[in-house]
Each structure stands twice: as C-alpha cells, then as structure tokens.
Amino acid sequence: MKKYLEKLPQEMRGLIKLVGDVAAQKNMRVYLVGGFVRDLLLGATNLDLDVVVEGDGISFAEDVAAELGSKLIRHHAFGTATIVSGHHLKIDVATARKEAYASPAQLPVVQPGSLKDDLFRRDFTINAMAVDINPNDFGRLIDFYGGISDLKNKKVRVLHDLSFFDDPTRILRAVRFEQRYGFHIEPRTLKRLKGAAKRGMLEAVEPQRMRDELILMLKEKEPIKALERLHRIGGLAFIKKGLKFTNKTRALLNAVKKEIAWFGKNFPHRRRLDKWLMYFMALIDALSVKDTENICARFAFCKGETKRMACFKRLRPAFFRALSTAGLKPSRIFSLLEPLPYEVILLAKAKFKFPALQLHISGFFRIYNGTRIQVTGCDLQKMGCLPGPHYQEILKKILRAKLDGRAVSRQEELSLACEIIHRQRL
Ligand code: CTP
C-alpha cells in the first residue's frame, strides 16, 4: 500500500504520518479504514480520513489535535471525535468497536473491540479494509473479508447475511456505491437486499436516517440511475407507500438533469443550486400537496427545503398559463419569477415545454433576474417627496419601467421618479 500512500497530496501524507507517530508515542495501534482505504485503492479522491484506534479514540484524537493545533469535535456517545485540519481535510477518529443489534433497523449497542471486530461490523467488504499506519508496519494492508478481491471484481458484497436487517440504510448505500463506481451488487447480497426491502425494513428505520442516506444518493453524480435501481429492487416505499417510478418520472428527472447542466453552463456565478432537492422534487412530483407536506414533516427537512418543495407544489395552473403567454413584457416575467427560488423555476422549465414559457424563463435568467434600479429613497426625499409606504410603489414602478426599457440610465430613472411624484402630487 506504500505506493498508494505516496501518491497522496503532501499535506495528507504528512497528516497520516503524524497520526501514526502519535500512536507510537502512546503505544497504541492505529489504522486507516473505511471509504478512505477503498478510494485509495481505486485512485479516487477522498479528503475524509477515517481512523480507528485500538484504545480510547477520543483521548487519542485530543493528542493528535494538540499536535496539529487543530479544532476537535468530540462525540462522547459514540466514542469518536473529528479533527478539522486546514481548509478541507477532516480526520474522523473512532475507538475500534464491536456492535450488537438488539433489534433490526435500530441503532446497535456498541462496546470496545479489536480491529477485526471493527471491520466485521461494517457494511461491505470493499469498505471493511484497513491500512496500518504505525511506524513499524506503515502501509500494510489488512483485508480479513476479501475486500481487495471484490474491489478487483467490481462487487458490492455484505459481510454476513443479516447485514441489511441490522442496518437497512445499507440498501441505499449498496445502490449508491454500485452506481458510483460502476460495480454490481453480488447475487447473494442482492437476494438478501431484496428480501430486506420486501419485508419493509427500510420503513422500519428512523426516517431522518433514511433522509440522510437518500440525500447522499441524490448528491451523487448519476442520481437518476441510482433511483431507478432502487425502484427496481423495491426500495422506494420508505418515501411514500406505492410511490411509482414511471416513464414520466424518468423523463422529468432527465429534464431536470438537463436544466441543471444548462444553468451551470450559462450562469456559473449565480447561487449554487440544491440539485439533490430538484431531483427529489421530480421524484415525488406525482404526489399530492398533502402527501408532500407529510413527507417533509416525517423526514424533518429543514425550513428552506420544505418551503421550496411547497412552493413548487402550490404553483397554480393560472401561473403556468400566464408564463406561457406569448409576448409577455419583461416586467411581467420579472414579477412572476423573481419571488421564486431558482430550483422551483428550473423545475418548471423542466416540466413544462411550452415555447413561450421556455423563452421567458431563459430571458429571466439571462437578463432580468437581479435587475436593480439606481434611484433610492434618498433621491425621492431630495425631490421633496415625504417618506412613506408609497416609496415602495414608486421604486417598483421605476423598476418595471427599467425592465421594459423605458428608463435605462440613472438620469432617466430620476426623470421618471419626478414625473410620478408630480403626477400623484406626493
Ligand atoms: N459504515 C457502515 N455502515 C453504514 C455506514 C457506514 O458499515 N451504514 C462504515 C463503512 O465501513 C464506511 C465507513 O463506515 O466505509 C464510513 O462511512 P461513510 O463516511 O458514511 O461512507 P464512506 O464509505 O466514506 O463513503 P463516502 O465516499 O460516500 O463518504
């Protein structure tokens, strides 16, 4: 493994060496584990170092953080700690542990264990390898469960038959890793996975844990393929019983993907989209407002996410009719679209293919979005207009005129302001 470690960026190599040295000083054994080892072998970038120590993980992390002068976040309930180093590097330190699942789909009872125990409690063989980073054995790969062979053969395989019953979130994880790396879920694992899905195990998990896994899936590069796979293995019911993945769903998801690409290419400096949310909205598009509200409450989506989902669901046919009317004035396009979140506007563009609607939304993003006028309340005051709620109205009128090309320069805006004030005798 030494050759793989040598290829890492220098900052990361230094960090790994330092962690090993601290372990040696404390006479402890420390290993790199999990997704970091998998990605190291695959040559994929992973900035999250996952470290396991045979011994007290938190006190070990305290020593490493002190050595680095870095911030430490302790999670006493789990015997883990996170060290945040530099701008983007993160080290998760855990005590090697053994897990026992008292009942399916619930969080396990944990107790300290050996490295072998710790690797055995993990989801898939490809995630259950370790690399020794103690100075004497630096770079030695530890593979008790056949991870290397599965990695070579592109297989996602559980370590034991009850894995999906113990932790059904692994159903989503299996699909996620399969799609991300172009692997396939090995036949026996697939049988166990389908069995667990059929027995409703996904619905037995605490919804917020499922939400987090689902969001990770939707944040992948190819979320549509993953969703389709999840649908085929019967794994969508945890969102809503009977949720269908139809040709229409697929078409809308693909249209969303196109709109995301269009937006990214043309407006790289605008606010970043919550792409995962757009895919999720497309996935549940056929559901009613009530069902959507129930899902938001059950998954405890944050306020901003819930608001955007509700906003799209509540857009009335009259809104789409208005937006699809040919020859709308820019000020009208602006008043229809400016109050809406980007995700909602792009979803509308993905869903409704009327040429006028397409044109108006493109125009909104290209020209009108974020248009500001130069006249201010101070200018109005200087013109002798007493402050009051009518200021808003005057400024809105000037903005509309600017959008429609009737007041382009500051001078023209000022003239228009003067005209309005006199016309209305304000
Ligand atoms: N793990 C597990 N079962 C889970 C979640 C995690 O066994 N339900 C273990 C796996 O060994 C995994 C490690 O914990 O590799 C770290 O989990 P996480 O950070 O969620 O995933 P990564 O494997 O690092 O994957 P990603 O690249 O998506 O972050």
Short mmCIF file of N, CA and C and ligand atoms in Angstrom, two decimals, residues 33-36 38-39 46 48 50 92 101 121-124 127-128 167 169-170 173 176-177 180-181 209 213 216 220, ligand 1:
data_model
loop_
_atom_site.label_atom_id
_atom_site.label_comp_id
_atom_site.label_asym_id
_atom_site.label_seq_id
_atom_site.Cartn_x
_atom_site.Cartn_y
_atom_site.Cartn_z
N VAL A 33 -9.16 3.30 7.79
CA VAL A 33 -10.22 2.32 7.49
C VAL A 33 -11.26 2.92 6.54
N GLY A 34 -12.24 2.08 6.19
CA GLY A 34 -13.47 2.52 5.52
C GLY A 34 -13.27 3.05 4.12
N GLY A 35 -14.12 4.07 3.81
CA GLY A 35 -14.14 4.61 2.45
C GLY A 35 -12.81 5.18 2.01
N PHE A 36 -12.01 5.64 2.95
CA PHE A 36 -10.72 6.22 2.57
C PHE A 36 -9.82 5.15 1.95
N ARG A 38 -10.83 2.27 0.61
CA ARG A 38 -11.45 1.88 -0.67
C ARG A 38 -11.05 2.86 -1.78
N ASP A 39 -11.17 4.15 -1.50
CA ASP A 39 -10.88 5.13 -2.55
C ASP A 39 -9.39 5.24 -2.84
N ASN A 46 -10.50 11.31 -1.88
CA ASN A 46 -11.32 11.26 -0.66
C ASN A 46 -10.57 12.06 0.40
N ASP A 48 -11.66 12.72 3.44
CA ASP A 48 -12.05 12.39 4.81
C ASP A 48 -11.26 11.18 5.30
N ASP A 50 -10.49 8.38 7.71
CA ASP A 50 -11.22 7.61 8.71
C ASP A 50 -10.20 6.77 9.45
N ASP A 92 -11.66 11.61 11.02
CA ASP A 92 -12.60 11.03 11.97
C ASP A 92 -11.88 9.93 12.72
N TYR A 101 -26.74 -5.87 17.40
CA TYR A 101 -28.04 -5.29 17.06
C TYR A 101 -29.12 -5.98 17.88
N ARG A 121 -18.09 -5.28 11.61
CA ARG A 121 -19.38 -4.62 11.81
C ARG A 121 -19.74 -3.73 10.62
N ARG A 122 -18.89 -3.66 9.62
CA ARG A 122 -19.08 -2.71 8.52
C ARG A 122 -20.00 -3.23 7.42
N ASP A 123 -20.38 -2.30 6.53
CA ASP A 123 -21.41 -2.63 5.54
C ASP A 123 -20.95 -3.61 4.45
N PHE A 124 -19.88 -3.28 3.74
CA PHE A 124 -19.48 -4.11 2.59
C PHE A 124 -18.00 -4.44 2.67
N ASN A 127 -15.56 -1.81 1.96
CA ASN A 127 -15.42 -0.77 2.99
C ASN A 127 -14.86 -1.34 4.29
N ALA A 128 -14.42 -2.58 4.25
CA ALA A 128 -14.00 -3.23 5.50
C ALA A 128 -12.52 -3.61 5.46
N ASP A 167 -28.99 -3.15 9.54
CA ASP A 167 -28.94 -1.74 9.16
C ASP A 167 -29.46 -1.57 7.72
N THR A 169 -30.29 0.92 6.08
CA THR A 169 -29.80 2.05 5.28
C THR A 169 -28.74 1.54 4.29
N ARG A 170 -28.20 0.37 4.59
CA ARG A 170 -27.19 -0.22 3.69
C ARG A 170 -27.77 -0.58 2.32
N ARG A 173 -27.06 2.40 0.49
CA ARG A 173 -25.60 2.51 0.33
C ARG A 173 -25.09 1.54 -0.75
N ARG A 176 -25.85 3.02 -3.99
CA ARG A 176 -25.02 4.21 -4.20
C ARG A 176 -23.61 3.83 -4.66
N PHE A 177 -22.99 2.89 -3.96
CA PHE A 177 -21.62 2.51 -4.33
C PHE A 177 -21.62 1.78 -5.67
N ARG A 180 -22.03 4.50 -8.27
CA ARG A 180 -20.90 5.44 -8.30
C ARG A 180 -19.68 4.85 -9.00
N TYR A 181 -19.39 3.59 -8.69
CA TYR A 181 -18.15 3.00 -9.22
C TYR A 181 -18.38 2.10 -10.43
N ARG A 209 -32.75 9.12 9.44
CA ARG A 209 -31.56 8.38 8.96
C ARG A 209 -31.74 8.04 7.49
N GLU A 213 -29.44 9.28 4.10
CA GLU A 213 -28.91 8.37 3.07
C GLU A 213 -29.45 8.73 1.70
N LEU A 216 -27.67 11.68 0.30
CA LEU A 216 -26.34 11.29 -0.22
C LEU A 216 -26.48 10.67 -1.60
N GLU A 220 -25.10 12.21 -5.59
CA GLU A 220 -24.13 11.50 -6.44
C GLU A 220 -24.17 12.09 -7.85
N1 CTP B 1 -20.38 2.18 7.55
C1 CTP B 1 -21.12 1.01 7.71
N2 CTP B 1 -22.49 1.04 7.68
C2 CTP B 1 -23.14 2.21 7.48
C3 CTP B 1 -22.42 3.40 7.33
C4 CTP B 1 -21.03 3.35 7.35
O1 CTP B 1 -20.53 -0.03 7.89
N3 CTP B 1 -24.46 2.22 7.45
C5 CTP B 1 -18.90 2.13 7.61
C6 CTP B 1 -18.26 1.73 6.29
O2 CTP B 1 -17.10 0.99 6.59
C7 CTP B 1 -17.88 3.06 5.67
C8 CTP B 1 -17.49 3.85 6.90
O3 CTP B 1 -18.37 3.40 7.94
O4 CTP B 1 -16.83 2.94 4.76
C9 CTP B 1 -17.59 5.35 6.72
O5 CTP B 1 -18.91 5.70 6.37
P1 CTP B 1 -19.26 6.93 5.46
O6 CTP B 1 -18.37 8.06 5.76
O7 CTP B 1 -20.72 7.12 5.53
O8 CTP B 1 -19.01 6.37 4.00
P2 CTP B 1 -17.77 6.18 3.07
O9 CTP B 1 -17.56 4.72 2.90
O10 CTP B 1 -16.62 7.00 3.48
O11 CTP B 1 -18.38 6.67 1.69
P3 CTP B 1 -18.47 8.10 1.02
O12 CTP B 1 -17.40 8.08 0.00
O13 CTP B 1 -19.82 8.13 0.42
O14 CTP B 1 -18.30 9.13 2.10
#
